[in-house]
CSV table of C-alpha atoms in Angstrom, one decimal:
chain,number,residue,atom,x,y,z
A,1112,MET,CA,-24.0,36.3,20.2
A,1113,THR,CA,-23.7,35.9,23.9
A,1114,GLN,CA,-20.5,34.0,24.4
A,1115,GLN,CA,-17.5,36.3,24.1
A,1116,ASP,CA,-14.1,36.2,25.6
A,1117,CYS,CA,-14.5,32.6,26.8
A,1118,LEU,CA,-13.2,29.1,26.2
A,1119,ARG,CA,-15.2,26.0,26.3
A,1120,ARG,CA,-14.0,22.4,26.4
A,1121,PHE,CA,-15.9,19.4,25.1
A,1122,LEU,CA,-15.5,15.7,25.0
A,1123,PHE,CA,-16.6,13.1,22.4
A,1124,GLU,CA,-17.7,10.4,24.8
A,1125,GLU,CA,-17.7,7.6,22.3
A,1126,ALA,CA,-14.8,8.6,19.9
A,1127,GLY,CA,-11.7,9.0,22.1
A,1128,ALA,CA,-11.3,12.6,21.3
A,1129,ARG,CA,-11.7,16.0,22.8
A,1130,GLY,CA,-12.1,19.6,21.7
A,1131,VAL,CA,-11.8,23.2,22.6
A,1132,TRP,CA,-13.6,26.3,21.3
A,1133,VAL,CA,-12.7,29.9,22.0
A,1134,ARG,CA,-13.9,33.3,20.9
A,1135,LEU,CA,-12.2,36.6,21.7
A,1136,GLN,CA,-13.6,40.1,21.5
A,1137,HIS,CA,-12.8,42.6,24.2
A,1138,SER,CA,-9.7,40.7,25.3
A,1139,LEU,CA,-8.5,40.9,21.6
A,1140,GLN,CA,-9.1,44.6,21.4
A,1141,ASP,CA,-7.4,45.2,24.7
A,1142,ALA,CA,-4.3,43.3,23.4
A,1143,LYS,CA,-4.3,45.1,20.1
A,1144,GLN,CA,-4.4,48.6,21.5
A,1145,HIS,CA,-0.7,48.2,22.6
A,1146,GLN,CA,0.5,47.0,19.2
A,1147,SER,CA,1.3,48.6,15.9
A,1148,LEU,CA,-0.5,46.5,13.2
A,1149,PRO,CA,0.4,47.7,9.8
A,1150,ASN,CA,-2.5,46.2,7.9
A,1151,ASP,CA,-5.6,44.1,8.2
A,1152,ALA,CA,-3.7,40.9,7.2
A,1153,VAL,CA,-1.3,41.3,10.1
A,1154,ASP,CA,-4.3,42.2,12.4
A,1155,ALA,CA,-5.9,38.9,11.5
A,1156,GLN,CA,-2.7,36.9,12.1
A,1157,PHE,CA,-2.4,38.5,15.5
A,1158,GLY,CA,-5.9,37.5,16.4
A,1159,GLN,CA,-5.4,34.0,15.2
A,1160,ALA,CA,-2.2,33.6,17.2
A,1161,LEU,CA,-4.0,34.8,20.4
A,1162,ALA,CA,-6.9,32.3,19.8
A,1163,ALA,CA,-4.3,29.5,19.2
A,1164,ALA,CA,-2.4,30.3,22.4
A,1165,VAL,CA,-5.7,30.0,24.4
A,1166,LEU,CA,-6.6,26.8,22.8
A,1167,LEU,CA,-3.2,25.2,23.4
A,1168,SER,CA,-3.2,26.3,27.0
A,1169,ALA,CA,-6.3,24.2,27.5
A,1170,THR,CA,-4.7,21.0,26.3
A,1171,ILE,CA,-2.3,20.6,29.2
A,1172,LYS,CA,-2.4,20.7,33.0
A,1173,PHE,CA,0.0,23.3,34.2
A,1174,LYS,CA,0.3,26.5,36.2
A,1175,GLY,CA,2.2,29.1,34.2
A,1176,ALA,CA,2.2,30.3,30.7
A,1177,MET,CA,1.9,28.9,27.2
A,1178,ILE,CA,3.9,31.0,24.8
A,1179,LEU,CA,3.5,30.8,21.0
A,1180,GLN,CA,6.2,32.6,18.9
A,1181,VAL,CA,6.5,32.8,15.1
A,1182,GLN,CA,9.9,34.1,14.0
A,1183,GLY,CA,11.3,34.9,10.6
A,1184,GLY,CA,13.3,37.3,8.5
A,1185,GLY,CA,10.5,38.7,6.4
A,1186,ASP,CA,8.5,41.8,6.7
A,1187,LEU,CA,6.8,40.3,9.8
A,1188,ARG,CA,9.7,39.7,12.1
A,1189,ALA,CA,8.0,38.3,15.2
A,1190,LEU,CA,4.5,37.3,16.3
A,1191,VAL,CA,4.0,36.3,19.9
A,1192,ALA,CA,0.9,35.2,21.8
A,1193,GLN,CA,0.7,34.1,25.4
A,1194,SER,CA,-2.0,32.6,27.5
A,1195,SER,CA,-1.7,31.6,31.2
A,1196,ASN,CA,-3.5,28.6,32.7
A,1197,GLU,CA,-6.1,31.1,34.0
A,1198,ARG,CA,-6.6,32.3,30.3
A,1199,ARG,CA,-5.0,35.7,30.8
A,1200,ILE,CA,-3.7,36.7,27.4
A,1201,ARG,CA,-1.2,39.1,25.9
A,1202,GLY,CA,0.7,39.4,22.6
A,1203,LEU,CA,3.0,41.4,20.5
A,1204,VAL,CA,3.9,42.1,16.9
A,1205,ARG,CA,7.3,43.2,15.5
A,1206,SER,CA,7.4,44.1,11.8
A,1207,LEU,CA,8.5,46.5,9.2
A,1208,PRO,CA,6.2,49.5,8.6
A,1209,GLU,CA,4.9,47.8,5.5
A,1210,VAL,CA,4.2,44.0,5.5
A,1211,ASN,CA,3.6,42.3,2.2
A,1212,GLY,CA,2.1,38.8,1.7
A,1213,GLU,CA,-1.3,37.2,2.0
A,1214,THR,CA,-0.3,34.2,4.1
A,1215,LEU,CA,1.6,34.1,7.3
A,1216,ARG,CA,4.4,32.1,5.6
A,1217,GLU,CA,4.8,34.9,3.0
A,1218,MET,CA,4.9,37.5,5.7
A,1219,ILE,CA,7.6,35.9,7.8
A,1220,GLY,CA,9.8,35.0,4.9
A,1221,ASP,CA,12.3,32.2,4.5
A,1222,GLY,CA,13.7,30.4,7.5
A,1223,GLY,CA,10.5,31.0,9.6
A,1224,ARG,CA,9.9,28.8,12.6
A,1225,LEU,CA,7.3,28.2,15.2
A,1226,VAL,CA,8.4,28.0,18.9
A,1227,LEU,CA,6.1,26.7,21.6
A,1228,THR,CA,7.2,27.2,25.2
A,1229,VAL,CA,5.5,26.1,28.4
A,1230,GLU,CA,6.7,28.0,31.4
A,1231,SER,CA,5.5,26.1,34.4
A,1232,ASP,CA,5.7,27.5,38.0
A,1233,SER,CA,6.6,24.0,39.2
A,1234,GLY,CA,9.4,22.9,36.8
A,1235,GLU,CA,11.8,23.7,34.0
A,1236,PRO,CA,10.3,25.3,30.8
A,1237,TYR,CA,9.5,23.0,28.0
A,1238,GLN,CA,10.1,24.1,24.4
A,1239,GLY,CA,9.3,22.7,21.0
A,1240,ILE,CA,10.4,24.1,17.7
A,1241,VAL,CA,9.2,23.3,14.1
A,1242,ALA,CA,10.0,24.9,10.8
A,1243,PHE,CA,7.3,27.1,9.3
A,1244,THR,CA,6.7,25.2,6.1
A,1245,GLU,CA,3.0,25.6,5.6
A,1246,ASP,CA,1.0,28.7,4.8
A,1247,SER,CA,-1.0,29.2,8.0
A,1248,LEU,CA,-0.5,29.0,11.7
A,1249,ALA,CA,-3.2,26.3,12.0
A,1250,GLU,CA,-1.4,24.1,9.5
A,1251,VAL,CA,2.0,24.5,11.2
A,1252,LEU,CA,0.5,23.7,14.6
A,1253,THR,CA,-1.0,20.5,13.1
A,1254,THR,CA,2.5,19.6,11.8
A,1255,TYR,CA,4.0,20.3,15.2
A,1256,PHE,CA,1.7,18.0,17.0
A,1257,ARG,CA,2.2,15.2,14.4
A,1258,GLN,CA,6.0,15.5,14.5
A,1259,SER,CA,6.7,16.5,18.1
A,1260,GLU,CA,3.8,15.1,20.1
A,1261,GLN,CA,2.7,12.3,17.8
A,1262,LEU,CA,-0.8,13.2,18.6
A,1263,ASP,CA,-3.7,13.7,16.1
A,1264,THR,CA,-4.6,17.4,16.4
A,1265,ARG,CA,-6.3,19.8,14.1
A,1266,LEU,CA,-7.0,23.5,14.5
A,1267,TRP,CA,-9.2,26.0,12.7
A,1268,LEU,CA,-8.4,29.7,13.3
A,1269,PHE,CA,-10.2,32.8,12.0
A,1270,ALA,CA,-10.0,36.5,12.9
A,1271,SER,CA,-11.6,39.7,11.8
A,1272,ASN,CA,-11.0,43.3,13.0
A,1273,THR,CA,-13.4,42.7,15.9
A,1274,HIS,CA,-13.2,39.0,16.8
A,1275,ALA,CA,-10.9,36.0,16.8
A,1276,ALA,CA,-12.1,32.4,17.1
A,1277,GLY,CA,-10.7,29.0,17.1
A,1278,LEU,CA,-11.6,25.3,17.2
A,1279,LEU,CA,-9.3,22.5,18.3
A,1280,LEU,CA,-9.8,18.8,18.0
A,1281,GLN,CA,-7.4,16.3,19.6
A,1282,ALA,CA,-7.2,12.6,20.1
A,1283,LEU,CA,-7.1,11.8,23.8
A,1284,PRO,CA,-3.5,11.3,25.0
A,1285,GLY,CA,-2.8,7.8,26.1
A,1286,GLU,CA,-5.7,6.3,24.3
A,1287,THR,CA,-5.8,4.4,21.0
A,1288,ALA,CA,-8.6,6.1,19.2
A,1289,ASP,CA,-10.3,4.4,16.3
A,1290,LYS,CA,-8.9,5.9,13.1
A,1291,ALA,CA,-12.3,5.9,11.5
A,1292,ASP,CA,-13.7,7.9,14.4
A,1293,TRP,CA,-10.9,10.5,14.2
A,1294,GLU,CA,-11.2,10.8,10.4
A,1295,ARG,CA,-15.0,11.3,10.7
A,1296,LEU,CA,-14.7,14.0,13.3
A,1297,GLU,CA,-11.9,15.7,11.3
A,1298,ILE,CA,-14.0,15.8,8.2
A,1299,LEU,CA,-17.0,17.2,10.1
A,1300,ALA,CA,-15.0,19.9,11.7
A,1301,GLY,CA,-13.4,20.7,8.4
A,1302,THR,CA,-16.7,22.0,7.1
A,1303,VAL,CA,-16.7,24.9,9.5
A,1304,THR,CA,-16.6,28.4,8.0
A,1305,ALA,CA,-15.1,31.7,9.2
A,1306,ASP,CA,-18.6,33.2,9.5
A,1307,GLU,CA,-19.8,30.3,11.6
A,1308,LEU,CA,-16.8,30.2,14.0
A,1309,LEU,CA,-16.8,34.0,14.4
A,1310,GLY,CA,-20.6,34.3,14.6
A,1311,LEU,CA,-22.1,31.3,16.4
A,1312,ASP,CA,-22.0,30.4,20.0
A,1313,CYS,CA,-20.3,27.1,21.0
A,1314,GLU,CA,-23.5,25.1,21.4
A,1315,ASP,CA,-24.6,26.1,17.9
A,1316,ILE,CA,-21.3,25.2,16.4
A,1317,LEU,CA,-21.2,21.8,18.1
A,1318,HIS,CA,-24.8,21.1,17.0
A,1319,ARG,CA,-24.1,22.1,13.4
A,1320,LEU,CA,-20.9,20.1,13.1
A,1321,PHE,CA,-21.5,17.1,15.4
A,1322,HIS,CA,-25.2,16.7,16.0
A,1323,GLU,CA,-24.9,12.9,15.6
A,1324,GLU,CA,-22.1,12.5,18.1
A,1325,GLN,CA,-22.3,12.1,21.9
A,1326,VAL,CA,-20.7,15.4,23.0
A,1327,ARG,CA,-20.2,16.5,26.6
A,1328,LEU,CA,-19.8,20.3,26.9
A,1329,TYR,CA,-18.1,21.9,29.9
A,1330,GLU,CA,-18.7,25.2,31.5
A,1331,ALA,CA,-17.3,28.4,30.0
A,1332,GLU,CA,-13.9,29.7,31.2
A,1333,PRO,CA,-13.5,33.5,30.9
A,1334,VAL,CA,-10.6,34.9,28.9
A,1335,ALA,CA,-9.2,38.4,29.5
A,1336,PHE,CA,-6.2,40.6,28.5
A,1337,GLN,CA,-3.7,40.9,31.4
A,1338,CYS,CA,0.0,41.6,31.2
A,1339,SER,CA,2.3,39.7,33.5
A,1340,CYS,CA,5.0,42.3,33.6
A,1341,SER,CA,6.1,43.7,36.9
A,1342,ARG,CA,8.8,45.9,38.4
A,1343,GLN,CA,10.4,42.9,40.0
A,1344,LYS,CA,10.6,40.9,36.7
A,1345,ILE,CA,12.1,43.9,34.8
A,1346,ALA,CA,14.6,44.4,37.6
A,1347,GLY,CA,15.7,40.7,37.2
A,1348,THR,CA,16.2,41.3,33.5
A,1349,LEU,CA,18.3,44.4,34.2
A,1350,SER,CA,20.4,42.7,36.8
A,1351,ALA,CA,21.4,40.0,34.3
A,1352,LEU,CA,23.1,42.8,32.2
A,1353,GLY,CA,25.7,43.2,35.0
A,1354,ARG,CA,27.1,46.2,36.9
A,1355,SER,CA,29.4,47.5,34.2
A,1356,GLU,CA,26.8,47.8,31.5
A,1357,LEU,CA,24.2,49.3,33.8
A,1358,GLU,CA,26.7,51.8,35.2
A,1359,ALA,CA,27.7,52.7,31.6
A,1360,ILE,CA,24.0,53.5,30.8
A,1361,LEU,CA,23.6,55.6,33.9
A,1362,ARG,CA,26.7,57.7,33.0
A,1363,GLU,CA,24.8,58.8,29.9
A,1364,ARG,CA,21.4,59.4,31.5
A,1365,ASP,CA,19.8,60.0,34.9
A,1366,ASP,CA,17.8,56.7,34.9
A,1367,ILE,CA,17.1,53.6,33.0
A,1368,GLU,CA,13.6,53.4,31.4
A,1369,VAL,CA,12.2,50.1,30.2
A,1370,ASP,CA,8.9,49.9,28.3
A,1371,CYS,CA,6.9,46.7,28.3
A,1372,GLN,CA,6.3,45.6,24.7
A,1373,PHE,CA,3.0,43.9,25.6
A,1374,CYS,CA,1.1,46.5,27.5
A,1375,GLY,CA,3.1,49.7,27.2
A,1376,ALA,CA,3.9,50.1,30.9
A,1377,GLN,CA,7.0,52.1,31.7
A,1378,TYR,CA,9.5,51.2,34.4
A,1379,ARG,CA,12.1,53.7,35.6
A,1380,TYR,CA,15.2,52.8,37.6
A,1381,ASP,CA,17.5,55.5,39.0
A,1382,LYS,CA,21.0,55.0,40.4
A,1383,VAL,CA,19.7,54.1,43.8
A,1384,ASP,CA,17.3,51.5,42.3
A,1385,VAL,CA,20.1,50.0,40.2
A,1386,GLU,CA,22.3,49.7,43.2
A,1387,HIS,CA,19.5,47.9,45.1
A,1388,LEU,CA,19.0,45.3,42.4
A,1389,LEU,CA,22.7,44.8,41.8
A,1390,ASN,CA,23.1,44.0,45.5
A,1391,ASN,CA,20.3,41.4,45.2
A,1392,SER,CA,18.0,43.4,47.4
A,1393,ALA,CA,14.3,42.9,47.0
A,1394,VAL,CA,12.8,45.3,44.6
A,1395,ASP,CA,10.5,47.5,46.6
A,1396,SER,CA,7.3,48.6,44.8
A,1397,GLY,CA,7.5,51.7,47.0
A,1398,LEU,CA,10.7,53.0,45.6
A,1399,PRO,CA,10.5,56.6,44.4
A,1400,SER,CA,10.6,55.6,40.7
A,1401,PRO,CA,7.0,54.7,39.9
A,1402,THR,CA,5.6,52.6,37.1
A,1403,ARG,CA,3.7,54.7,34.6
A,1404,HIS,CA,1.0,53.4,32.3
């Protein structure tokens, strides 16, 4: 295996469809080290979610972040995966100490939902929500695209303790693809196994699945773990709480400490810092309350 932590796009030149392949290794491990994963099943779901977020980020043109959230009232309370347009990923898991269930639907319990959010630097966020009525994340994402985007899309997601991988097929937006072409590609892709997707490079996967198709493969795009938290962003969140609440907190302690749930970074704000941010002053990275990792 030579292709790790990268995404590759490909195009079916005669079938009105496109695809994306991704495999994560070091980026996955970097994201996992900041999360409490109660068992291997949750570990696998976390990997699949990160792979899915990267795949989805490659299907739209934007500058910002694609955020995938699975929410429910079961043992697994929240599963979040995020990928920027530059393929910088991060994620988090919130769960009870013990998580039961074999499928993601069983883990999140009744009333689960999938929320997809696109935060663009150039416009208002876009959000789509669909009920979690299937067993797996890949199946629910397929339902989402069929219902919300009305676009033929299929995903295959697999993860182990060391790797996560995904494959996405999608009809080209704005084109009327031949139904027979789409069904043929979907059937061929549906034969892929976890061992193949986790163990083979992109060229080998495409040859094995689509050797009779005209496929154009694009250059690899690197994927890496990187948290987008910052002192300024945390300050903005704190200022939204308002003066009275912040001052009430400071009456009980010397400073306010906020931990980033994605990367574990710690931010401290003393009374002087809080007064600065409440007065809408720029948050100076040189303030005497450093960020600790």
